[in-house]
XYZ file of C-alpha atoms in Angstrom:
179
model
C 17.720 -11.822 -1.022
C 17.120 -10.376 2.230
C 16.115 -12.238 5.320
C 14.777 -9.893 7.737
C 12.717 -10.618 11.000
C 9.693 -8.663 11.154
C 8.424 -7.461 14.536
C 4.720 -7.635 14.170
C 1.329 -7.204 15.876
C -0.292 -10.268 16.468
C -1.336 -10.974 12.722
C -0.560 -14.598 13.127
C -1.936 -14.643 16.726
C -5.376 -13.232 14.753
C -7.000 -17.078 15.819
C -10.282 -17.031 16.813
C -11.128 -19.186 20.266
C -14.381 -21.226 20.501
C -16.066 -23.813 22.979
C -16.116 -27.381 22.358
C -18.934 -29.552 23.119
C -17.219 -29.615 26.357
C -17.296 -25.903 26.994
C -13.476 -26.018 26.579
C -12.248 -22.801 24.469
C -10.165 -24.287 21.355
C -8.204 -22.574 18.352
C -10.539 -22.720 15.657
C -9.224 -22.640 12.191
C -5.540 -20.477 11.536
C -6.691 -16.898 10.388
C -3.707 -14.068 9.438
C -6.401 -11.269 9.585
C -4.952 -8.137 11.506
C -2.734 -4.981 11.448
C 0.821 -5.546 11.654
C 3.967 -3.782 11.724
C 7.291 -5.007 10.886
C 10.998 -3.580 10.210
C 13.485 -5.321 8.008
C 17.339 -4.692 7.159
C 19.439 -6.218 4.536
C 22.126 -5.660 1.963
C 21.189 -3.480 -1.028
C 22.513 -3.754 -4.753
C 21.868 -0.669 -6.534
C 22.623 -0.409 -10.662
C 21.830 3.137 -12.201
C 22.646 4.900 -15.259
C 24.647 8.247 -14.681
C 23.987 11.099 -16.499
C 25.554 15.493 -16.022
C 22.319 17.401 -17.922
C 23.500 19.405 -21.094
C 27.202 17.340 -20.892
C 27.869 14.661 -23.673
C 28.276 12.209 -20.526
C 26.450 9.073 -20.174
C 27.832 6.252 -17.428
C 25.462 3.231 -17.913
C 25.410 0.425 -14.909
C 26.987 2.163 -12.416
C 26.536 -0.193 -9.383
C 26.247 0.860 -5.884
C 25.600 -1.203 -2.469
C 25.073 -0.521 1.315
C 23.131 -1.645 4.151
C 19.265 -0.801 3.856
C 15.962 -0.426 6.492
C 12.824 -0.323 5.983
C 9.643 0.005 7.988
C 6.238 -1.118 6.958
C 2.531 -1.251 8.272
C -0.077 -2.967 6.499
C -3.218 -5.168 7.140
C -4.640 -8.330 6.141
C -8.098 -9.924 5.755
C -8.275 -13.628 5.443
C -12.415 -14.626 4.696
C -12.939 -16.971 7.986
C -12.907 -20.964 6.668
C -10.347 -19.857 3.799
C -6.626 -20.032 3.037
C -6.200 -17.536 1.108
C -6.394 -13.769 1.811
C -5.456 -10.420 0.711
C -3.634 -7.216 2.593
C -2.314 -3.818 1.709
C 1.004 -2.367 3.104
C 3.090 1.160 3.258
C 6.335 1.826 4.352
C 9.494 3.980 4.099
C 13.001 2.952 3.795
C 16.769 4.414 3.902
C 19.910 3.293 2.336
C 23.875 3.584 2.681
C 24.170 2.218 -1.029
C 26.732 5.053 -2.853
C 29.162 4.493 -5.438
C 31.926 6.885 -6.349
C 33.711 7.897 -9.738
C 37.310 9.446 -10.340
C 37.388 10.724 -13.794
C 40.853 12.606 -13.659
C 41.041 15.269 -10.816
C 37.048 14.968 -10.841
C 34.760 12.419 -8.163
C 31.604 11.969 -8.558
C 29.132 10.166 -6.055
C 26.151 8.687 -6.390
C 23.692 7.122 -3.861
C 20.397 6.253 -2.678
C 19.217 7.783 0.459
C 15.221 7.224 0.897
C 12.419 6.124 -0.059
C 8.565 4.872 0.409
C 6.175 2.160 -1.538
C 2.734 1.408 -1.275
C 1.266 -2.129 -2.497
C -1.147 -4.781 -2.171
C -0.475 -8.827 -1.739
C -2.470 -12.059 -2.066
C -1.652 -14.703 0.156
C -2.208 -18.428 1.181
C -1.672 -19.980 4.593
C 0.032 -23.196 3.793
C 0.279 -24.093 8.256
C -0.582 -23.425 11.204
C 2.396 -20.243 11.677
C 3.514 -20.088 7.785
C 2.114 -18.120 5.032
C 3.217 -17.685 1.313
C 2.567 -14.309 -0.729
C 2.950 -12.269 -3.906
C 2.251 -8.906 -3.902
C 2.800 -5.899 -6.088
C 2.765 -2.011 -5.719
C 4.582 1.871 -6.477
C 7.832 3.175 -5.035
C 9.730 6.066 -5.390
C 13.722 6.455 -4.304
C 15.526 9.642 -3.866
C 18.750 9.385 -5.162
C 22.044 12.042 -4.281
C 24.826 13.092 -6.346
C 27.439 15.538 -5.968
C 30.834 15.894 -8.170
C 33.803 17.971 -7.853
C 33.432 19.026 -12.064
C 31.392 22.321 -11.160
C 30.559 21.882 -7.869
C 27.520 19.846 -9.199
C 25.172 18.831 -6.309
C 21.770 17.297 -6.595
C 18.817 15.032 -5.919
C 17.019 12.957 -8.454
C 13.654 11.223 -7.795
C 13.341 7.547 -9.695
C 9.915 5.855 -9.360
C 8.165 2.674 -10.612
C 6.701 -0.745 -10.175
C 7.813 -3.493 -7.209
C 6.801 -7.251 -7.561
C 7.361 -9.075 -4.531
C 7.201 -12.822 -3.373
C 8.039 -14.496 0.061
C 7.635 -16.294 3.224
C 6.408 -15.288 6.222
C 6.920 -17.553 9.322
C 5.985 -17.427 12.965
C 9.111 -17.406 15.082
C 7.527 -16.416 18.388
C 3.641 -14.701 19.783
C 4.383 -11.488 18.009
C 7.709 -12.159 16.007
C 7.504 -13.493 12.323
C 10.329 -14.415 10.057
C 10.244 -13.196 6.433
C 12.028 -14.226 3.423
């Protein structure tokens, strides 16, 4: 898992301030509605199948790892009076995770460098600074590989589906914790 902090706009700080009977402004009701930003690192495991086009070789679960980033912006809408509320995101991320071969006198090397999602999340506010999501959306990861056999050099494009489920916590005014 990867526990990242996320720097953020005030999404949590999104409260909405009203008078009392005394004419004394007060925190109404915890809202998460806003724009926010965040950037998260972790640890990355990487398992791929390896494959040299028009070759009779197949390497299957060929894992890789490295340190990854990633940088997102998104925005949520919480109805007022309700804990629940949706958002959509983007981002773009890199990787270090590479993994190399020796097969004889030949290397080959294989890693992920980049890549960028787009998605959507549901979420519940479960306190006053905490929220709990699930979300869903597309990604696509450019991959590298180079090998001695040929002088083969390449990229290779892999794309698909991300499910996603975590905690988001307030830490500080504009920095959130997310699991």
């Amino acid at each position: 898992a990867t526990i990242a902090v996320a720097l953020s706009a005030p999404v949590f700080a999104a409260d909405l301030s009203v008078k009392d009977t005394t004419g004394t402004y007060v925190n109404s009701e915890f809202n998460a509605s806003g724009v926010y930003l965040s950037a998260t690192g972790g640890m990355e495991f990487v398992t791929t199948e390896i494959g040299i086009e028009n070759e009779p070789v197949s390497l299957s679960g060929i894992g890789s790892d490295g340190w990854t980033g990633e940088f997102t912006v998104g925005y949520d809408w919480q109805p007022r009076g309700s804990k629940f509320g949706v958002g959509v995101f983007a981002g773009a991320n890199v990787s270090s995770a590479e993994t190399s071969l020796v097969l004889g006198d030949d290397k080959v090397k294989y890693g992920r460098d980049w890549g960028w999602l787009v998605g959507a999340r549901g979420f519940a506010t479960v306190s006053d600074s905490t929220l709990i999501y699930v979300g869903g959306g597309y990604t696509q990861s450019e991959f590298s590989v180079s090998s001695t056999y040929d002088d083969l050099e390449g990229n290779d494009d892999l794309e698909g589906y991300l499910g996603e489920i975590g905690i988001e916590t307030k830490l500080t005014d504009n920095v959130f914790g997310k699991v």
